[in-house]
Coordinates of C-alpha atoms in Angstrom, one line a residue:
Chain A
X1 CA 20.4 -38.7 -30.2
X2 CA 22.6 -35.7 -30.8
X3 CA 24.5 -35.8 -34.5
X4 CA 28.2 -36.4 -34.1
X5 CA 29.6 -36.1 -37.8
X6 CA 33.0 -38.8 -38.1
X7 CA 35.5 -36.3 -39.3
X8 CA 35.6 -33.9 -37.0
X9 CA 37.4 -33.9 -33.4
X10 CA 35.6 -33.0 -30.0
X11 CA 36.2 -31.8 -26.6
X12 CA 34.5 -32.7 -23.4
X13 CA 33.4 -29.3 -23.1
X14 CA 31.2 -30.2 -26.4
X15 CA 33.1 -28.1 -29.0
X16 CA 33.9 -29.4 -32.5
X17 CA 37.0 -28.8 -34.5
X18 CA 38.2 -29.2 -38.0
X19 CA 41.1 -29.1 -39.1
X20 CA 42.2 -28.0 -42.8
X21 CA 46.6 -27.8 -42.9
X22 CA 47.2 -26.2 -39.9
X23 CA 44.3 -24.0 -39.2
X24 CA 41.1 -25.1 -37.2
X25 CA 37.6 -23.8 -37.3
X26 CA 35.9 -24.3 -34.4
X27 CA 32.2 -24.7 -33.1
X28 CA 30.4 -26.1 -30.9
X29 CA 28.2 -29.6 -31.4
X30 CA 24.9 -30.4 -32.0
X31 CA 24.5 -32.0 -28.5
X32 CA 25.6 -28.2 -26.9
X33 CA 23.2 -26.2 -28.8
X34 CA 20.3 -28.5 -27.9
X35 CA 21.3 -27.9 -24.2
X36 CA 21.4 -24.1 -24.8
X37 CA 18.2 -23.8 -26.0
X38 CA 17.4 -20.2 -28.8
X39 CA 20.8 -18.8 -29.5
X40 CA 20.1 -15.5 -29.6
X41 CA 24.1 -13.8 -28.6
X42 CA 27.7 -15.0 -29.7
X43 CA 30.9 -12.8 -28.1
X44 CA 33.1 -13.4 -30.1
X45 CA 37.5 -12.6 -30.3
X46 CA 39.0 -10.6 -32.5
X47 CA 41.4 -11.7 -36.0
X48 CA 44.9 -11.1 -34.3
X49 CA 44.2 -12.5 -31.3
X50 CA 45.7 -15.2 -29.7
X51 CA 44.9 -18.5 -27.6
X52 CA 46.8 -20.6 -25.0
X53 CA 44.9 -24.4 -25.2
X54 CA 41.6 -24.4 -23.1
X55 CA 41.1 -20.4 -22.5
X56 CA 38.0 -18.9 -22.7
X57 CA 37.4 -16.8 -26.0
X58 CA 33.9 -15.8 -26.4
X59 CA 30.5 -16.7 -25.3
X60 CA 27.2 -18.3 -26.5
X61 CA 23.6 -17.5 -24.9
X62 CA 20.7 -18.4 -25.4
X63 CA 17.2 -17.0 -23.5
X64 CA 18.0 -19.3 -20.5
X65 CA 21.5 -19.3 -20.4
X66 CA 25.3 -17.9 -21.1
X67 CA 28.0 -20.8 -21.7
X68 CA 31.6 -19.6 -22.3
X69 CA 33.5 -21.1 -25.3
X70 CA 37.1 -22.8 -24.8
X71 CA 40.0 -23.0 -27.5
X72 CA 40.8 -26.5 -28.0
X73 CA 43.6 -26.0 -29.6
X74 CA 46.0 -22.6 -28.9
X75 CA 47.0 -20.5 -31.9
X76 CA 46.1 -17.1 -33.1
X77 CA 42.9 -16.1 -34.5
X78 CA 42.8 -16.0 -38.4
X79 CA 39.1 -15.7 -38.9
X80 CA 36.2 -15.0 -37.2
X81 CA 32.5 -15.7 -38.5
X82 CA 31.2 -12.3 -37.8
X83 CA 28.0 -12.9 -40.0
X84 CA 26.7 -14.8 -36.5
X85 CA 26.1 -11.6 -35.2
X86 CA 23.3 -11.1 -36.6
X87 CA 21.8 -14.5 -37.1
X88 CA 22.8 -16.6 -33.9
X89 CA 20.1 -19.1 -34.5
X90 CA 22.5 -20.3 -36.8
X91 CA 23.9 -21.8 -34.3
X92 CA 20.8 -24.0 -33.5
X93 CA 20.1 -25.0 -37.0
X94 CA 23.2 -25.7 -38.5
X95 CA 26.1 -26.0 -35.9
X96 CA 28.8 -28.1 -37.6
X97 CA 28.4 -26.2 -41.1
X98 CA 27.8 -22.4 -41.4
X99 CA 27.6 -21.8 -37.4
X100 CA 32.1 -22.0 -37.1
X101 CA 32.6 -19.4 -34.7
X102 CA 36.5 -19.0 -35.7
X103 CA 39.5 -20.3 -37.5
X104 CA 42.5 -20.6 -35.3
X105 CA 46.0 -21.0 -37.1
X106 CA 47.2 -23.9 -34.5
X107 CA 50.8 -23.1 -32.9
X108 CA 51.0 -26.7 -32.2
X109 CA 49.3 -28.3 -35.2
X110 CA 49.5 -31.9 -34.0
X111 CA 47.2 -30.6 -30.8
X112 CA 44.0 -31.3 -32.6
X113 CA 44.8 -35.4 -32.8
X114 CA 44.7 -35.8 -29.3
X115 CA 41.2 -34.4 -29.0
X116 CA 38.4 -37.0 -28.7
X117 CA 37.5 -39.1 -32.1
X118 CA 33.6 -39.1 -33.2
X119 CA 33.0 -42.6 -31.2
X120 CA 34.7 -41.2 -28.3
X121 CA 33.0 -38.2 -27.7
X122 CA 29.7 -40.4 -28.5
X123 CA 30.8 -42.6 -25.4
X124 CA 31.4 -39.4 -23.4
X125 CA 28.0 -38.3 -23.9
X126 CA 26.3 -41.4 -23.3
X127 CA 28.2 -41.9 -20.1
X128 CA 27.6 -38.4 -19.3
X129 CA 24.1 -37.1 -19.8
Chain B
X1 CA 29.9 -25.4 -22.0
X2 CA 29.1 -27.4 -18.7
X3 CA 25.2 -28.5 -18.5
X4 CA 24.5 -29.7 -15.4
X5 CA 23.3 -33.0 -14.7
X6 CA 20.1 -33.2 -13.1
X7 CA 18.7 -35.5 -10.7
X8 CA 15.5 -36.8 -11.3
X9 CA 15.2 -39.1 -8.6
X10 CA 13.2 -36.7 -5.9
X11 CA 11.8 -34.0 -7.5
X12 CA 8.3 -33.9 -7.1
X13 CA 6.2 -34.0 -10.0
X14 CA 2.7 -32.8 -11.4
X15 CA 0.0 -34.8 -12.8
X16 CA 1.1 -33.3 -16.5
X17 CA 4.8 -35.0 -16.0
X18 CA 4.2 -37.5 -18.9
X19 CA 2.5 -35.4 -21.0
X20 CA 5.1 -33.1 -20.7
X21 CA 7.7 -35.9 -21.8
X22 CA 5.5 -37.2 -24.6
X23 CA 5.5 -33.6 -25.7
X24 CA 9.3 -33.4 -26.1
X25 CA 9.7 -31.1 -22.9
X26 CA 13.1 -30.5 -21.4
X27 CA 12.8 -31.5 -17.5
X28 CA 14.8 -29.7 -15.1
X29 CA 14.7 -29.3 -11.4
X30 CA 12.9 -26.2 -10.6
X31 CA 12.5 -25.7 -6.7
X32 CA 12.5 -29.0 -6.5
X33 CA 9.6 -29.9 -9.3
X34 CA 10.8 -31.9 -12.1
X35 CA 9.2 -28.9 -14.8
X36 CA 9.6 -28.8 -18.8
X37 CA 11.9 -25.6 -19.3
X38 CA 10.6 -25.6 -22.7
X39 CA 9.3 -28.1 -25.2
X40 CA 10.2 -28.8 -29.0
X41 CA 9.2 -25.4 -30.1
X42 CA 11.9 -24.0 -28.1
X43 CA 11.5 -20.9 -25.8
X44 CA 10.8 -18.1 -28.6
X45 CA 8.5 -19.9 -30.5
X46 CA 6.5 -20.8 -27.3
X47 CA 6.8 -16.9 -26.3
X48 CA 5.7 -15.5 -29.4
X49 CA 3.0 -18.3 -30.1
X50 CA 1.5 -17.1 -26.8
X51 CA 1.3 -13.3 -28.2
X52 CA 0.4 -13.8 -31.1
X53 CA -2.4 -17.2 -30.4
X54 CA -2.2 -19.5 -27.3
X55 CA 0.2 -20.8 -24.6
X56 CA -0.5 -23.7 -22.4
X57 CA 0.9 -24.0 -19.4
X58 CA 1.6 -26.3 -16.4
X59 CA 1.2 -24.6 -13.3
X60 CA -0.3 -27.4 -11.0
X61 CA 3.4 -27.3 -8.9
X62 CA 1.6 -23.9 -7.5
X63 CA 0.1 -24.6 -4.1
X64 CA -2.9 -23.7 -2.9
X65 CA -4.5 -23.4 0.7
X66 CA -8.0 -22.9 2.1
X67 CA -9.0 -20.6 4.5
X68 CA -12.5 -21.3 5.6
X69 CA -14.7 -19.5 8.8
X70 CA -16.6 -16.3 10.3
X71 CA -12.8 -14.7 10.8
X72 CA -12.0 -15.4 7.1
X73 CA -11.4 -12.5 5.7
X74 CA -10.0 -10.6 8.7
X75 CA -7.2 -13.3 9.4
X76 CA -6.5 -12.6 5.7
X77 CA -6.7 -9.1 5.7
X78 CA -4.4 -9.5 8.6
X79 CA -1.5 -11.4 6.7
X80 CA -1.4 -9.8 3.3
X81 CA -1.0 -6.2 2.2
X82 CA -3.7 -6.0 -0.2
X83 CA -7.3 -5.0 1.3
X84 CA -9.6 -8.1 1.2
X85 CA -12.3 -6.2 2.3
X86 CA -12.6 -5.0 -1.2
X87 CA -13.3 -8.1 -2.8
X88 CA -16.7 -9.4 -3.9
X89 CA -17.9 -13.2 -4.2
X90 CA -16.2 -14.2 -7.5
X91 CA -13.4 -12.1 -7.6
X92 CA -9.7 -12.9 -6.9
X93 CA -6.6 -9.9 -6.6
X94 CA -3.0 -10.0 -6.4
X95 CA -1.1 -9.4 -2.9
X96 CA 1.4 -10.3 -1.2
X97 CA 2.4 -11.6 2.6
X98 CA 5.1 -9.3 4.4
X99 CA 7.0 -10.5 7.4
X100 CA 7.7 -8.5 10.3
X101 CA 10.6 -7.0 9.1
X102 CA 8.9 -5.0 6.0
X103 CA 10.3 -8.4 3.5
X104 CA 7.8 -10.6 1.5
X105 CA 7.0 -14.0 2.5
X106 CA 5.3 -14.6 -0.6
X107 CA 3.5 -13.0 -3.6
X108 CA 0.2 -15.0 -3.9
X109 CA -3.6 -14.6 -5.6
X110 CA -6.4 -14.6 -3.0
X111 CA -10.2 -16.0 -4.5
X112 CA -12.8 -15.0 -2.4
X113 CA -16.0 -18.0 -2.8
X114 CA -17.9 -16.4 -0.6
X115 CA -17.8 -14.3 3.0
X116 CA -16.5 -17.5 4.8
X117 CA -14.2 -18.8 2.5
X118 CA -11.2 -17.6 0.7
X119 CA -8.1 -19.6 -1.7
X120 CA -5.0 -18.9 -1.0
X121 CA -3.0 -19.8 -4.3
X122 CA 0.8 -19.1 -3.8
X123 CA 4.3 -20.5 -5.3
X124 CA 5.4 -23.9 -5.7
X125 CA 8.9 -23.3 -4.0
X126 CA 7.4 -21.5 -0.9
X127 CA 4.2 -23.5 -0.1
X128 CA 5.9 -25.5 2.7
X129 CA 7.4 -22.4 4.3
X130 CA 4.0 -20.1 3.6
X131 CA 1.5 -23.1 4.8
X132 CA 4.1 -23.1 8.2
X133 CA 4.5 -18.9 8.5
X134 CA 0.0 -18.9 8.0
X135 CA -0.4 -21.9 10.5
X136 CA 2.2 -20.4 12.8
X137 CA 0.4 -16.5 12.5
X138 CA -2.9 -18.0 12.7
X139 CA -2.2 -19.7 16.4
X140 CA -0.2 -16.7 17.4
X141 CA -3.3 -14.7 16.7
X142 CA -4.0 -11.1 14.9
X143 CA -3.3 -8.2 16.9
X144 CA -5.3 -6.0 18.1
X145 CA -4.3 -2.4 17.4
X146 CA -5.9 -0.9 20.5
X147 CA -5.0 -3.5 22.9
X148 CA -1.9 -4.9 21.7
X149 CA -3.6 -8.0 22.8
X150 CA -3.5 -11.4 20.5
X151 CA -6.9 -12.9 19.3
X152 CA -6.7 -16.4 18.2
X153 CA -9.2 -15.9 15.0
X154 CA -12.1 -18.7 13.7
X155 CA -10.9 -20.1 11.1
X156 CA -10.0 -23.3 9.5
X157 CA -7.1 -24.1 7.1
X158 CA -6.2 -26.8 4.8
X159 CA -3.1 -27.5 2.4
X160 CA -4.9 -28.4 -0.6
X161 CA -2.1 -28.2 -2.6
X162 CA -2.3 -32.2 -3.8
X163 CA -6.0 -31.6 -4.5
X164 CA -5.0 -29.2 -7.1
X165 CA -4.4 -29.3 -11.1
X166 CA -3.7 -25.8 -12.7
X167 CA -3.4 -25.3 -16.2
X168 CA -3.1 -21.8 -17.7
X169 CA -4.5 -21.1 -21.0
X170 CA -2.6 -18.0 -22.5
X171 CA -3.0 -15.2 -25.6
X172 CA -4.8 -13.9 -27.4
X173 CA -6.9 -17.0 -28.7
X174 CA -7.3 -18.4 -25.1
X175 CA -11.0 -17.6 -24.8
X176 CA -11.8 -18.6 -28.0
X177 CA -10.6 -22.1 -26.9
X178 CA -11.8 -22.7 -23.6
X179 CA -15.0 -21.8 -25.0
X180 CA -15.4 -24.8 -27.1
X181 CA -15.0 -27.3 -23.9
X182 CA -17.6 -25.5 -21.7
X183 CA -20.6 -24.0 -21.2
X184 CA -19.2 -21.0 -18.5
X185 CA -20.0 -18.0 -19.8
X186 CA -16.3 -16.8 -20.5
X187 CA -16.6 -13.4 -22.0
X188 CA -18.8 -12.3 -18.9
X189 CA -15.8 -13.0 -16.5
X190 CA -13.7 -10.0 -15.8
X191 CA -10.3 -9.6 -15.4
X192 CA -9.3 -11.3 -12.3
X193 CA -13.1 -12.6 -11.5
X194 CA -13.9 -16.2 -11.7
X195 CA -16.7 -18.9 -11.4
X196 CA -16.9 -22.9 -11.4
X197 CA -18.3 -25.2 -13.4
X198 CA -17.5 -27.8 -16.0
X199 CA -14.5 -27.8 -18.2
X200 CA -15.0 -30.9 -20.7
X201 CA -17.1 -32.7 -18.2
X202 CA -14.8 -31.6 -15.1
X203 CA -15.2 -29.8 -12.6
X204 CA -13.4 -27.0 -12.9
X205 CA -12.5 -23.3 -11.0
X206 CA -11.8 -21.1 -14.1
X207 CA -10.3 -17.3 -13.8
X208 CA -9.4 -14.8 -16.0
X209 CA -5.7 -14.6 -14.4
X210 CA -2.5 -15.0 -15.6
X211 CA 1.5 -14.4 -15.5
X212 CA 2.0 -13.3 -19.3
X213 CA 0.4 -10.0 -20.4
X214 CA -2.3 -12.0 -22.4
X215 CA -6.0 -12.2 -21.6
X216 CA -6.5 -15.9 -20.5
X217 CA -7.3 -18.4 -17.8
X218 CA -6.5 -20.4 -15.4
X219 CA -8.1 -23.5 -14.9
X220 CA -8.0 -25.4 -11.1
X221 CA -9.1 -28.8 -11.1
X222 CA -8.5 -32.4 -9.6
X223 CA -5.2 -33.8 -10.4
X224 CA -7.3 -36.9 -12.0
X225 CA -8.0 -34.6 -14.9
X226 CA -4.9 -32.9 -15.7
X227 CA -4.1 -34.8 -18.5
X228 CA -7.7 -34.8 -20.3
X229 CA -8.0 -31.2 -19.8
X230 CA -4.6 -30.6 -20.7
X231 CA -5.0 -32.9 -24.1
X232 CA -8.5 -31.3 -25.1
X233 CA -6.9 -27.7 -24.3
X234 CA -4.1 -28.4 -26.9
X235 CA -6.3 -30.2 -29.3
X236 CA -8.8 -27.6 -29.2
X237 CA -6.4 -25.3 -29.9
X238 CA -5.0 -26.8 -32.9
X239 CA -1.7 -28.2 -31.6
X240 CA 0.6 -28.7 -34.6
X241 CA -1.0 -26.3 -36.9
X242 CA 1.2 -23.2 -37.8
X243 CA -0.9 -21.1 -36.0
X244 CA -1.5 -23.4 -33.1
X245 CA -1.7 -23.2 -29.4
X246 CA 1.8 -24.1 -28.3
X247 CA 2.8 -26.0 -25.0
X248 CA 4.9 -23.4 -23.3
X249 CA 7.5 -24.5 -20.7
X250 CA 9.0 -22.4 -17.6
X251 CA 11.6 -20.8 -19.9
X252 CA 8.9 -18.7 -21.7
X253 CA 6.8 -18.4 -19.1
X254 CA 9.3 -16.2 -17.5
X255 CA 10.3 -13.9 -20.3
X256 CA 6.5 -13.5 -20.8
X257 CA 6.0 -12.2 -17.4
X258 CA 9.7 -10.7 -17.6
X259 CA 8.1 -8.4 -20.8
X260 CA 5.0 -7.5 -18.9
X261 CA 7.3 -6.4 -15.7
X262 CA 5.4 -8.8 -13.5
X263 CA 7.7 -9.8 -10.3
X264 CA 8.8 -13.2 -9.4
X265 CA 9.3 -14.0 -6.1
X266 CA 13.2 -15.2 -5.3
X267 CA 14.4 -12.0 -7.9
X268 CA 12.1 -8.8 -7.2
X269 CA 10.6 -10.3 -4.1
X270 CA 12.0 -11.8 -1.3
X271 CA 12.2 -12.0 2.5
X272 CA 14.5 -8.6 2.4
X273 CA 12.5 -7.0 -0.3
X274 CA 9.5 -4.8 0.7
X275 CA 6.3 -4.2 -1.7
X276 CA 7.1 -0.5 -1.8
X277 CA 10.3 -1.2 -2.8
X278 CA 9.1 -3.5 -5.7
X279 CA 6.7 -1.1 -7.0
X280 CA 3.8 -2.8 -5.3
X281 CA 2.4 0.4 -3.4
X282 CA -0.9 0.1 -5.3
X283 CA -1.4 -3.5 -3.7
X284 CA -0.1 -2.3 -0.2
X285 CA -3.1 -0.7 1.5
X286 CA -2.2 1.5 4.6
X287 CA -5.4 2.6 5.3
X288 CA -7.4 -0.8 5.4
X289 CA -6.2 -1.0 9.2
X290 CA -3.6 -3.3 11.1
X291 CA -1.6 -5.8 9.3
X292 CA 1.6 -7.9 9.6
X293 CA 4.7 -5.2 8.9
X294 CA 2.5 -2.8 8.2
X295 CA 4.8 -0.5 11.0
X296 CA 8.2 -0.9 9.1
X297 CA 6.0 -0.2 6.3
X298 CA 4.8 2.9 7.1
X299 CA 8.1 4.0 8.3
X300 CA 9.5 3.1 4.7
X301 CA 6.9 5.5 3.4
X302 CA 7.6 8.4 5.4
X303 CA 11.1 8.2 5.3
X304 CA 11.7 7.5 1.5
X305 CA 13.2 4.6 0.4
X306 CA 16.2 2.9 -0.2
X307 CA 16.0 1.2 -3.5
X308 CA 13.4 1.2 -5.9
X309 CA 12.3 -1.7 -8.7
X310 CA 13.0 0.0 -12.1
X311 CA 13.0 -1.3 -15.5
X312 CA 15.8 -1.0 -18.2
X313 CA 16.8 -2.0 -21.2
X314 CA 20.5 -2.6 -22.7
X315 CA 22.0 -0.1 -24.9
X316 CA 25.2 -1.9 -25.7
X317 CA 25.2 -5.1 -27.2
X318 CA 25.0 -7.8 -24.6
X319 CA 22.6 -9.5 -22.1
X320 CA 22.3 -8.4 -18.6
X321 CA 21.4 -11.6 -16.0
X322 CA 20.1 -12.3 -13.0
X323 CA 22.3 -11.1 -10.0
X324 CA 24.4 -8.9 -12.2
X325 CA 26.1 -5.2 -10.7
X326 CA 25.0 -2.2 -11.7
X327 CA 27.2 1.4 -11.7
X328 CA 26.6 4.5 -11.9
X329 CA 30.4 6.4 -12.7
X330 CA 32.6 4.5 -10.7
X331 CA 30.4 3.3 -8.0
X332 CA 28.1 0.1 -7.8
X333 CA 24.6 1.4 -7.2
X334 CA 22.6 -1.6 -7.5
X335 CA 22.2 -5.3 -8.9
X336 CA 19.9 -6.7 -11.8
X337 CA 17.0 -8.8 -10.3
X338 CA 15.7 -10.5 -13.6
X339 CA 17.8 -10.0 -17.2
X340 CA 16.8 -11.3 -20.3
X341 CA 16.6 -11.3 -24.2
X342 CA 13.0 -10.1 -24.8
X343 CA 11.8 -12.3 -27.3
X344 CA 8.5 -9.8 -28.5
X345 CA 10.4 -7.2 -28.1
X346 CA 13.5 -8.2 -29.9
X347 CA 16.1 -6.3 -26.9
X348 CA 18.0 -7.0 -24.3
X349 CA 15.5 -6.1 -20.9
X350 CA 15.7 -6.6 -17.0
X351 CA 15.0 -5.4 -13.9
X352 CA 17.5 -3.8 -11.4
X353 CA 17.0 -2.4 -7.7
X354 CA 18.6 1.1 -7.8
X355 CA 18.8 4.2 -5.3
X356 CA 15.9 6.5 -6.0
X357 CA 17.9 9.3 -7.1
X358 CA 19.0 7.3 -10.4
X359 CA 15.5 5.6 -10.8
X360 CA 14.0 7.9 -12.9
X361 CA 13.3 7.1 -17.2
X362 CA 16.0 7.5 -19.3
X363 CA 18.7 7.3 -16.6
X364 CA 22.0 5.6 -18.1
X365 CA 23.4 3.2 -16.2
X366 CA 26.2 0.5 -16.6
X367 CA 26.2 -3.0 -16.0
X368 CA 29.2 -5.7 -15.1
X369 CA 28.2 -8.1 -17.8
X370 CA 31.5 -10.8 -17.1
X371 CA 33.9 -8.3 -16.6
X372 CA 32.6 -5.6 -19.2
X373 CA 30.8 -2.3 -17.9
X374 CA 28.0 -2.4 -20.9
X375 CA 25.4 0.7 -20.9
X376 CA 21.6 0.1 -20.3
X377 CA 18.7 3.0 -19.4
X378 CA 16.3 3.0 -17.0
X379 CA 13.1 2.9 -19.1
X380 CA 9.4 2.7 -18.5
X381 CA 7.2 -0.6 -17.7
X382 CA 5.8 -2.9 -18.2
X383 CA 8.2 -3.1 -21.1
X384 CA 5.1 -5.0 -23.0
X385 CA 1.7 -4.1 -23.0
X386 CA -0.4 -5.8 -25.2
X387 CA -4.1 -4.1 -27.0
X388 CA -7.3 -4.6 -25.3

């Protein structure tokens, strides 16, 4: 079973987000990257940039595969985890800690509570794959 | 992210399927064949393991079909591009079946068992259509180049696809491990020759073929004994040690063949694609007499052709996929056939169909990766070649 930490919040398009004041870091979960297969390419936005809710902003491949990467919350762009460049398999073995792609400073800070809780996105899976 | 669902309800499965779950493999629905994409290793593991030691792989969804009597050889000969003639008892080659139109019906491997009786071994997601185009060409009859005339030819042929395990031992460590379940001689079968006898007890049709730019095998046997051959294969091999063989799903098995610029029918082959086009001249024999398309392919010779199968490999960061554009200044030239990271090689590779004027090495060329015109070069192949 894929590993769904409890304090962070989830989409249905299997990112993660976590939220420190009003700026979110966002990946994608553990369940997504064991779909993908060998990360071996991140696209990723630039700092400055900014997001409307659920607009593509990069890209994650693998061998097999290309998956674009959604904003679940919208916001500008405050940090972006360059060092994945070079080491996407990050993004296989350790997607909820040093694998973040960015950090988004939310326009609408309260956006992130309406995402899916741990348990939910557990029962989304389960219903869904 | 949006993985697909898969439906497992009617794909058709091999002998191997539970292995291939116990093993950890990933299903998915290829052509119809519920296949392991890759296993726990993942897809660059299983690549590199099978460079570097062993790769075993399923490959019993391939079909095979008989073609037994005195007209055996000359009903082949008749329907594929590659010159049967040629081969002795024992030995197998690559070819291919064109339609009428200069297209491919299907790449395949032809064993000849003796002057009377050839296998036809050809892919999973064409069997049906192949076993119908051979039936249908075989009751039309070959064509007789002075007469025009129609000659029903003496032959027999049988779908023995069902009858068939194949498991393909891959690398460089794939004779050293076949050798310790059989008394075949190994090392005294060539490169695409073969023999039967026992594998672990079985009988067994072993030959020195393969889809991955390693020396290996393939090993044909009844269904019944997929799952012994395949379990004494891996354990022989040292399955679980760090320098094991591997189980190696379809994921790997097509950047292996990717890396050794070997074509797969569907991308660098199909019904609108012609052998010349694909680089397969030097199994398209004019001269061996009258065969199926062999006019349009003549007339492709002498007037030049459109396209041509070349290899490149990205200059820009990014990966170029299957299907993708390709420009040349402002105007699209051609489209990528296979793209892929290479896992050996540590690039970004593929293969692209491009006018002959902007096929030749170190062309640059730009590809619509989503939106961005990335640079790539036209570069030699096979992009891998490993030391004999």
């Amino acid at each position: 079973m894929a590993n769904i930490p409890e304090d962070l919040r989830y989409t249905k398009d299997h990112e993660w987000v976590s939220v420190t004041g009003d700026t979110a870091a966002i990946g994608i979960t553990d369940y997504a990257q064991s779909s993908l297969g060998d990360v071996v390419y991140i696209d990723l936005p630039r700092v400055g940039d900014t997001f409307g809710t659920h607009e593509a902003f990069g890209s994650v491949e693998s061998v097999k595969a290309v998956s674009e990467i959604f904003t679940p919350v919208a916001g500008e762009v405050v940090e972006v985890n360059s060092a994945l460049n070079d080491t996407p398999e990050k993004v296989n073995n350790d997607p909820y800690g040093e694998a973040w792609f960015v950090k988004i400073k939310m326009s609408n800070p309260g956006e992130a509570d309406a995402m899916l809780s741990a348990e939910e996105y557990e029962e989304y899976l389960s219903a869904n794959s | 992210m949006e993985p697909t669902l898969k439906e497992e309800a009617e794909l058709k499965k091999t002998p191997l399927n539970e292995a291939h779950r116990r093993l950890g493999g990933k299903m998915v629905d290829f052509g119809g064949w519920d296949m392991p994409v890759q296993y726990t290793a993942g897809v660059i593991e299983e690549h590199m393991r099978t460079r570097t030691a062993a790769g075993l792989f399923d490959v019993s969804h391939m079909g095979e079909i008989w073609v037994e009597g005195p007209d055996a050889i000359e009903f082949v000969n008749y329907i594929t591009t590659n010159d049967v003639t040629a081969l002795a008892d024992g030995q197998a080659h690559y070819t291919a079946m064109p339609n009428k139109n200069g297209g491919v019906v299907d790449d395949l491997l032809v064993y000849r068992f003796g002057p009377e009786k050839l296998l036809l071994v050809v892919n999973a997601g064409t069997t049906d259509k192949d076993w119908e185009w051979i039936r249908g060409n075989a009751e039309r009859g070959m064509r007789n180049a002075g007469s025009g005339e129609f000659v029903e030819p003496n032959i027999q042929l049988r779908n023995a696809s069902p009858e068939f395990c194949q498991i393909a031992i891959q690398g460089p460590k794939a004779e050293s491990i076949l050798r310790t379940l059989t008394d075949i001689d190994l090392a005294a079968i060539k490169y695409y020759w073969f023999t039967t006898g026992k594998v672990d007890g079985v009988d067994a049709i072993v030959s020195r073929t393969g889809y991955t730019g390693e020396d290996g095998f393939e090993v044909y046997a009844a269904p019944e004994f997929a799952e012994q051959l395949w379990n004494k294969m891996l354990e022989a091999g040292g399955y679980g040690e760090p320098d094991g063989i591997l189980p190696a799903g379809l994921a790997a098995r097509n950047t292996l063949r990717l890396e050794s610029a070997m074509a797969l029918y569907g991308h660098e082959l199909s019904d609108e694609i012609s052998t010349l086009e694909a680089n397969l001249g030097w199994i398209t024999k004019m001269k061996k007499g009258d065969f199926i398309g062999r006019d349009v392919l003549a007339e492709q010779k002498e007037q030049g052709l459109e396209r041509k199968l070349v290899g490149f490999e990205m200059v820009d960061r990014g990966i170029a996929r299957d299907g993708f554009d390709v420009f040349v200044g402002d105007e699209k030239v051609g489209y990528v056939t296979s793209g892929s990271p290479a896992p050996y090689l540590k690039k970004n590779i593929g293969m692209a169909y491009l006018p002959p004027s902007f096929a030749n090495i170190g062309q640059e060329i730009k590809i619509d990766v989503r939106g961005k015109l990335l640079t790539a070069k036209v570069v030699e192949t096979p992009f891998y070649r490993r030391n004999k």
